[in-house]
PDB file of C-alpha atoms in Angstrom:
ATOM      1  CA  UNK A 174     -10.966   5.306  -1.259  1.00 93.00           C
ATOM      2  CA  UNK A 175      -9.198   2.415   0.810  1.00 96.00           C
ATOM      3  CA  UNK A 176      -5.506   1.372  -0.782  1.00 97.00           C
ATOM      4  CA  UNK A 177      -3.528  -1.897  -0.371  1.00 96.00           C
ATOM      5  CA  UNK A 178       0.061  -1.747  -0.851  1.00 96.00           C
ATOM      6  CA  UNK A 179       2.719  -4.837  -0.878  1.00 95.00           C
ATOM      7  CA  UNK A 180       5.961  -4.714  -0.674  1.00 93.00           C
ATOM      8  CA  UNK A 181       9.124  -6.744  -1.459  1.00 90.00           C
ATOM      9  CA  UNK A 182      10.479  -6.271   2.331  1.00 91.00           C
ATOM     10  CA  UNK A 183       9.578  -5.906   5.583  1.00 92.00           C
ATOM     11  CA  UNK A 184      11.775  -3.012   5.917  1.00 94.00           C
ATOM     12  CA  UNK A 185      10.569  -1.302   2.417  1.00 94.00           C
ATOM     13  CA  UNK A 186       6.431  -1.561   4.348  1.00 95.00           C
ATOM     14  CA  UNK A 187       8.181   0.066   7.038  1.00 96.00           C
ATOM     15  CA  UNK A 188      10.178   2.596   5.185  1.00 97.00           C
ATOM     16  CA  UNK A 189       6.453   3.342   3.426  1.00 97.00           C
ATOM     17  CA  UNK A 190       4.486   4.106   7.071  1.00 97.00           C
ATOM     18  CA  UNK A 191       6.829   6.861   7.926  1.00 97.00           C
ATOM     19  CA  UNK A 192       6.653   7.933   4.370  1.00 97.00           C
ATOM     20  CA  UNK A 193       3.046   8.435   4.509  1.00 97.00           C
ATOM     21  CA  UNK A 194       2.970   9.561   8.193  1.00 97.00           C
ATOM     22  CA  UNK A 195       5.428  12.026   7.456  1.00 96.00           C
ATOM     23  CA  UNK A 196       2.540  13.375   4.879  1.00 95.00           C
ATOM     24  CA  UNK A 197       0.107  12.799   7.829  1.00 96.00           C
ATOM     25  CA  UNK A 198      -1.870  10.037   6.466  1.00 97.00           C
ATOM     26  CA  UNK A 199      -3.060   7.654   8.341  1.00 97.00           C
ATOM     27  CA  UNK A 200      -1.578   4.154   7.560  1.00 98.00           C
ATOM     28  CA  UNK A 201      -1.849   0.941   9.044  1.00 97.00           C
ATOM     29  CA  UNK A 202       0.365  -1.832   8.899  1.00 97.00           C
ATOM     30  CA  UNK A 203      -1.268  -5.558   8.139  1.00 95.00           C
ATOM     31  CA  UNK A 204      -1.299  -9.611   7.097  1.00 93.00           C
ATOM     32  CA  UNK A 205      -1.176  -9.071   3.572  1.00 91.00           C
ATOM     33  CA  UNK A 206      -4.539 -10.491   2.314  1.00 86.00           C
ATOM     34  CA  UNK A 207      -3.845 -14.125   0.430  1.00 83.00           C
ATOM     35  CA  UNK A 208      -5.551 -13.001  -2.751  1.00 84.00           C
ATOM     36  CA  UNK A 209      -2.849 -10.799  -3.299  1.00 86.00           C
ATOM     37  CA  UNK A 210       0.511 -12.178  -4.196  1.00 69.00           C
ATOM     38  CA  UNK A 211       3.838  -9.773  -2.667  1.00 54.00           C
ATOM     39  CA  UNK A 212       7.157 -11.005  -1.695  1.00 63.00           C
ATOM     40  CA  UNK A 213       6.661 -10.181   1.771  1.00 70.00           C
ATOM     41  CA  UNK A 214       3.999 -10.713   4.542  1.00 88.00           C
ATOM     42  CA  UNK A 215       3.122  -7.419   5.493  1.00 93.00           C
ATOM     43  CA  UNK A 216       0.829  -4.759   3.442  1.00 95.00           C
ATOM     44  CA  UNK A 217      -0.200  -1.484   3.932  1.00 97.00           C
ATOM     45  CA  UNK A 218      -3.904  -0.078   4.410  1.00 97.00           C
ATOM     46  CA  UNK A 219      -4.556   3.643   3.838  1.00 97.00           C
ATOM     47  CA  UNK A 220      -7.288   6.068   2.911  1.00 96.00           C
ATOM     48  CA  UNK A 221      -7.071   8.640   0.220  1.00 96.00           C
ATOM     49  CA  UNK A 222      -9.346  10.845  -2.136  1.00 95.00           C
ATOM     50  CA  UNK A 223      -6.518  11.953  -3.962  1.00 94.00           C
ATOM     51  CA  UNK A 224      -3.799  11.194  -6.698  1.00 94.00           C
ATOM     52  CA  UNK A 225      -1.658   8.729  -5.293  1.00 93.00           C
ATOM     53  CA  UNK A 226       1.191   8.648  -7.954  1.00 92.00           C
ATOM     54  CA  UNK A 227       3.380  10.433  -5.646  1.00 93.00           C
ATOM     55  CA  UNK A 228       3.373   7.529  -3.155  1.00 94.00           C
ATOM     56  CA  UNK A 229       5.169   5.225  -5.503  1.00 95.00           C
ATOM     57  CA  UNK A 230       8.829   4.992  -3.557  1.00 93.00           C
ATOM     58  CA  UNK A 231      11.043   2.500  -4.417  1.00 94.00           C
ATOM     59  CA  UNK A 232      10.055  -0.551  -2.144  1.00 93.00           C
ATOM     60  CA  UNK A 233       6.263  -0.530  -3.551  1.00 95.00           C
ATOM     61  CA  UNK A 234       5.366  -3.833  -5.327  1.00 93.00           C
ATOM     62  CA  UNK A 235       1.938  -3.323  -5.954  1.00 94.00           C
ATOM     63  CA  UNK A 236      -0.704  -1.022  -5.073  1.00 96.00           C
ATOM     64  CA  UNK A 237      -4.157  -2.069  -4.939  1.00 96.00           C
ATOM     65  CA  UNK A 238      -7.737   0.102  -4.853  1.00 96.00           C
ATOM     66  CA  UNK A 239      -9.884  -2.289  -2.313  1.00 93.00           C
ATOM     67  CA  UNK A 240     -13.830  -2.030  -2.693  1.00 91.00           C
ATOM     68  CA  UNK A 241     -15.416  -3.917  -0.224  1.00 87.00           C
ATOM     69  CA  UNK A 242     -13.394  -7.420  -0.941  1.00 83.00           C
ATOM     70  CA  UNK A 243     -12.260  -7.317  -4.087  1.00 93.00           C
ATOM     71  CA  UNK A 244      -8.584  -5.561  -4.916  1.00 95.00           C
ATOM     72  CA  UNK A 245      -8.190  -3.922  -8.475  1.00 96.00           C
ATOM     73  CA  UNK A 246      -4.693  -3.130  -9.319  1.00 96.00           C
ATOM     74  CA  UNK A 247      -3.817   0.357  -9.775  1.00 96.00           C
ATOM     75  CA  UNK A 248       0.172   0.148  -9.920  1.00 96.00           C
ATOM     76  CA  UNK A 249       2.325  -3.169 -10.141  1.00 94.00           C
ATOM     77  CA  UNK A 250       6.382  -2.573 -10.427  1.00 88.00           C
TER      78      UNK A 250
END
């Protein structure tokens, strides 16, 4: 399952990719897609089969479940 995450800063999306590489999941930085509204311009793109509660740090604004092009929220601070 492909995740979306926003962020309130630059530094908090940065702060979340060694978070999750520290796990060793792959994450990708990105252009936050337009549908989605975040108060900063960078998301985060990951893949995960599992619960995903634990990823909720601090500088998450949102986390989205993407299927194909549509975003369902999962998590909104």
């Amino acid at each position: 399952m492909q995740y979306i995450v926003t962020f309130y800063t630059q530094n908090g999306a940065f702060k979340f990719q060694r978070f999750l590489r520290d796990k060793g999941i792959d994450v990708k930085l990105m252009p936050t897609p337009r549908v989605l509204s975040s108060s900063c311009g960078i998301s985060a793109a990951f893949e995960y089969e599992e619960d995903i509660t634990g990823f909720i740090i601090e500088e998450v604004d949102a986390i989205y479940k993407r299927n194909n092009n549509q975003y369902n929220l999962v998590y909104r601070d």
